Structure formats: structure tokens, C-alpha cells
Amino acid sequence: MSDENDRMQTTLAVALVEVYETLRLIGLFLPIPIALPKGPEYKITEMAPAVRRMVELIQDQPMAEEEMALIWGAALTWCSAEMIFGRYLRDSDPVTAMQTQLLIQEAGEALITYLDGEKGADKKE
């Protein structure tokens, strides 16, 4: 069981970092860039406050409301996933792991939708 928990912790941590990295890169290309800390080592003590700050700052971006909502929602959902992941690290409850997975997936899907919209906008120009 311990090996399974270790694998799940690693899987969830990697997924959190992947979505974080996508948020970080998107932040750099916003009309008013939002810089999030970059690796090579990602520390949750730096990542979580940075994404929380992004949630606040994104609302001041001069951009379409739909695009802003996708990034804001993804960042907020990432924050929720990170909090629940911390709970999973403490209790190893499978339901908590599933909640974390779902939130990470939702955040990632919102970012994919945003990026797909950006690609579509590039084609129109």
C-alpha cells in the first residue's frame, strides 16, 4: 500500500507542476505579464502564493472577459487542488486523491480551452 501511495503522490505532484508551468508560461504572455517563480526545483511554498496572487492580478488584465475567466478559473482550481493535495499527503485517503486529480484535470482543461482560443485568434489575424 505504501508503494501505491508513493506513486499516487508522485503522479499528483507532477500533474500539479505541469499545470503550474502552463499557468506560469501563460502569465508571461498576458497583456500585463504576471511572472510566477520558475524551477528547476518547484517548491509548493513558492508556487501556491504565486498562483493565489495570479488569481487576484488576472482581474486587472486588459483582455476579453472569457479569456480572463478561463485563466482565473484555472488558477483558482489549481489552488483548490493544491490544498486538497496537502490533505492527501496527510491522510492518504483515496477519495482525496481522486478529488485532487479531478481539480487538476479541470484546471488543465480550462487552460487548454484558453490556448485553443489563442491559436484560433492567431489564425484570424
GROMACS .gro file of C-alpha atoms in nm:
model
  125
    1MET     CA    1   0.000   0.000   0.000
    2SER     CA    2   0.287   0.237   0.073
    3ASP     CA    3   0.424   0.197  -0.280
    4GLU     CA    4   0.081   0.277  -0.421
    5ASN     CA    5   0.057   0.591  -0.205
    6ASP     CA    6   0.407   0.696  -0.311
    7ARG     CA    7   0.317   0.651  -0.678
    8MET     CA    8  -0.005   0.848  -0.636
    9GLN     CA    9   0.175   1.128  -0.451
   10THR     CA   10   0.431   1.149  -0.731
   11THR     CA   11   0.164   1.140  -1.002
   12LEU     CA   12  -0.036   1.418  -0.837
   13ALA     CA   13   0.272   1.630  -0.765
   14VAL     CA   14   0.388   1.603  -1.127
   15ALA     CA   15   0.041   1.695  -1.254
   16LEU     CA   16   0.027   1.999  -1.022
   17VAL     CA   17   0.365   2.116  -1.151
   18GLU     CA   18   0.260   2.064  -1.514
   19VAL     CA   19  -0.049   2.281  -1.474
   20TYR     CA   20   0.152   2.533  -1.271
   21GLU     CA   21   0.410   2.553  -1.550
   22THR     CA   22   0.135   2.614  -1.803
   23LEU     CA   23  -0.005   2.894  -1.583
   24ARG     CA   24   0.348   3.034  -1.549
   25LEU     CA   25   0.403   3.042  -1.925
   26ILE     CA   26   0.061   3.192  -1.996
   27GLY     CA   27   0.129   3.458  -1.734
   28LEU     CA   28   0.440   3.570  -1.921
   29PHE     CA   29   0.241   3.645  -2.237
   30LEU     CA   30  -0.052   3.830  -2.084
   31PRO     CA   31  -0.101   4.196  -2.183
   32ILE     CA   32   0.039   4.286  -1.840
   33PRO     CA   33   0.279   3.994  -1.770
   34ILE     CA   34   0.242   3.804  -1.445
   35ALA     CA   35   0.565   3.629  -1.351
   36LEU     CA   36   0.542   3.314  -1.142
   37PRO     CA   37   0.855   3.153  -0.992
   38LYS     CA   38   1.031   2.911  -1.226
   39GLY     CA   39   1.205   2.579  -1.150
   40PRO     CA   40   1.429   2.378  -1.188
   41GLU     CA   41   1.302   2.283  -0.844
   42TYR     CA   42   0.942   2.370  -0.775
   43LYS     CA   43   0.855   2.442  -0.416
   44ILE     CA   44   0.493   2.447  -0.311
   45THR     CA   45   0.581   2.719  -0.059
   46GLU     CA   46   0.662   2.945  -0.357
   47MET     CA   47   0.413   2.812  -0.610
   48ALA     CA   48   0.094   2.836  -0.403
   49PRO     CA   49   0.128   3.203  -0.301
   50ALA     CA   50   0.226   3.295  -0.656
   51VAL     CA   51  -0.083   3.133  -0.807
   52ARG     CA   52  -0.302   3.293  -0.540
   53ARG     CA   53  -0.156   3.627  -0.640
   54MET     CA   54  -0.226   3.546  -1.006
   55VAL     CA   55  -0.592   3.489  -0.913
   56GLU     CA   56  -0.601   3.845  -0.781
   57LEU     CA   57  -0.400   4.009  -1.061
   58ILE     CA   58  -0.569   3.845  -1.358
   59GLN     CA   59  -0.880   4.051  -1.296
   60ASP     CA   60  -0.690   4.368  -1.391
   61GLN     CA   61  -0.581   4.239  -1.732
   62PRO     CA   62  -0.697   4.430  -2.041
   63MET     CA   63  -0.831   4.125  -2.222
   64ALA     CA   64  -1.155   3.957  -2.323
   65GLU     CA   65  -1.367   3.857  -2.027
   66GLU     CA   66  -1.399   3.495  -2.149
   67GLU     CA   67  -1.021   3.455  -2.172
   68MET     CA   68  -0.971   3.614  -1.834
   69ALA     CA   69  -1.233   3.384  -1.681
   70LEU     CA   70  -1.059   3.073  -1.816
   71ILE     CA   71  -0.723   3.171  -1.668
   72TRP     CA   72  -0.877   3.291  -1.343
   73GLY     CA   73  -1.080   2.970  -1.309
   74ALA     CA   74  -0.779   2.753  -1.386
   75ALA     CA   75  -0.564   2.935  -1.131
   76LEU     CA   76  -0.834   2.919  -0.865
   77THR     CA   77  -0.896   2.550  -0.935
   78TRP     CA   78  -0.521   2.485  -0.914
   79CYS     CA   79  -0.521   2.648  -0.569
   80SER     CA   80  -0.801   2.416  -0.459
   81ALA     CA   81  -0.616   2.113  -0.599
   82GLU     CA   82  -0.301   2.215  -0.413
   83MET     CA   83  -0.491   2.248  -0.085
   84ILE     CA   84  -0.660   1.910  -0.122
   85PHE     CA   85  -0.329   1.752  -0.228
   86GLY     CA   86  -0.186   1.871   0.105
   87ARG     CA   87  -0.471   1.689   0.278
   88TYR     CA   88  -0.393   1.376   0.076
   89LEU     CA   89  -0.029   1.393   0.188
   90ARG     CA   90  -0.152   1.385   0.547
   91ASP     CA   91  -0.420   1.116   0.527
   92SER     CA   92  -0.360   0.911   0.207
   93ASP     CA   93  -0.736   0.884   0.155
   94PRO     CA   94  -0.814   0.755  -0.197
   95VAL     CA   95  -1.115   0.987  -0.227
   96THR     CA   96  -0.892   1.285  -0.150
   97ALA     CA   97  -0.655   1.170  -0.424
   98MET     CA   98  -0.947   1.149  -0.669
   99GLN     CA   99  -1.064   1.498  -0.571
  100THR     CA  100  -0.714   1.630  -0.636
  101GLN     CA  101  -0.699   1.454  -0.974
  102LEU     CA  102  -1.035   1.597  -1.076
  103LEU     CA  103  -0.937   1.951  -0.986
  104ILE     CA  104  -0.603   1.926  -1.166
  105GLN     CA  105  -0.784   1.793  -1.473
  106GLU     CA  106  -1.037   2.077  -1.463
  107ALA     CA  107  -0.763   2.339  -1.433
  108GLY     CA  108  -0.573   2.182  -1.721
  109GLU     CA  109  -0.882   2.167  -1.941
  110ALA     CA  110  -0.955   2.536  -1.881
  111LEU     CA  111  -0.601   2.622  -1.986
  112ILE     CA  112  -0.629   2.405  -2.297
  113THR     CA  113  -0.953   2.585  -2.387
  114TYR     CA  114  -0.778   2.919  -2.338
  115LEU     CA  115  -0.479   2.813  -2.550
  116ASP     CA  116  -0.705   2.674  -2.823
  117GLY     CA  117  -0.880   3.012  -2.834
  118GLU     CA  118  -0.543   3.186  -2.864
  119LYS     CA  119  -0.449   2.965  -3.159
  120GLY     CA  120  -0.781   3.047  -3.324
  121ALA     CA  121  -0.720   3.418  -3.272
  122ASP     CA  122  -0.375   3.387  -3.435
  123LYS     CA  123  -0.528   3.226  -3.743
  124LYS     CA  124  -0.780   3.509  -3.783
  125GLU     CA  125  -0.508   3.777  -3.791
   0.00000   0.00000   0.00000
